[in-house]
Amino acid sequence: MALNLSVKVHPVVLFQIVDAYERRNADSHRVIGTLLGTCDKGVVEVTNCFCVPHKEHADQVEAELNYAMDVYELNRRVNASENIVGWWATGNEVTNHSSVIHEYYSRECREPVHVTLDTSLQGARMGLRAYVCVALGVPRGKLGCMFTPIDVSLTCYEPEIVGLNLCQKTMGGGGRSRQVQPMLDLAQVAEAASKLSSLLDQVLAYVEDVLAEKTEPNNAAGRQLLELVNSVPNLSADTFADAFASSVKDLLMVVTLAQLIKTQLQLNEKLTLLTSQ
């Protein structure tokens, strides 16, 4: 059933929606587009999207559907696993034209989802919501539909987490942005180790406060901590140190080979330039 669906949105989708909103025409108050992704076991994972040019009038909606299908077919050539799973719109509410647009996407996919992103920042945050359209009416009577909210959350691949962390570092003081450069591999390892140490200190402080009855225990947090402890392999300190050192050596070898290849390519480029003159 559609109400049992849940939506997981990747950060790149949000960036694309915001970019489309910033590039909209001056007379457009809302931007819409197609959501691409996969649907498996009641979970709709949105991994990509694109904007569909349209115009909204008082009594009708004009959308360039041929353009939408051309872009979808081009995307299928690059990533055949991404299918149409619904559509998105900017704003914080469902409008009267939403049912007309949703009817089109109901013909393109089964149980399409509708995602809204509040680019107006009402409430000082960018609200993300997801809906499904549920049919209403009586037998042999007039039928209608109602957009019902469903669960929506953000999900990330590991490379996306690295990119988000890098984007977060561009936020300077006073709301100003600053330029940052990607960190070297060893610097990333050092930063991750420092962050992990800080998180472990927070966990230890929480456990000590619970044991000392200074903090109310949380059963969910306790179960997650137990799963975390059970997932750690039972290794001695020396064995763990040897395994970590071996991993660091492998990383250093990869970095060295990458630098050698880069130097060789630069040298080859300069020699080719000299011989061609």
PDB file of C-alpha atoms in Angstrom, residues 137-143:
ATOM      1  CA  GLY A 137     -14.701   8.916  -2.971  1.00  0.00           C
ATOM      2  CA  VAL A 138     -17.719   6.662  -2.845  1.00  0.00           C
ATOM      3  CA  PRO A 139     -18.628   3.783  -5.207  1.00  0.00           C
ATOM      4  CA  ARG A 140     -20.181   5.030  -8.461  1.00  0.00           C
ATOM      5  CA  GLY A 141     -19.703   8.544  -7.222  1.00  0.00           C
ATOM      6  CA  LYS A 142     -17.326  11.411  -7.804  1.00  0.00           C
ATOM      7  CA  LEU A 143     -13.719  10.503  -7.045  1.00  0.00           C
TER       8      LEU A 143
END
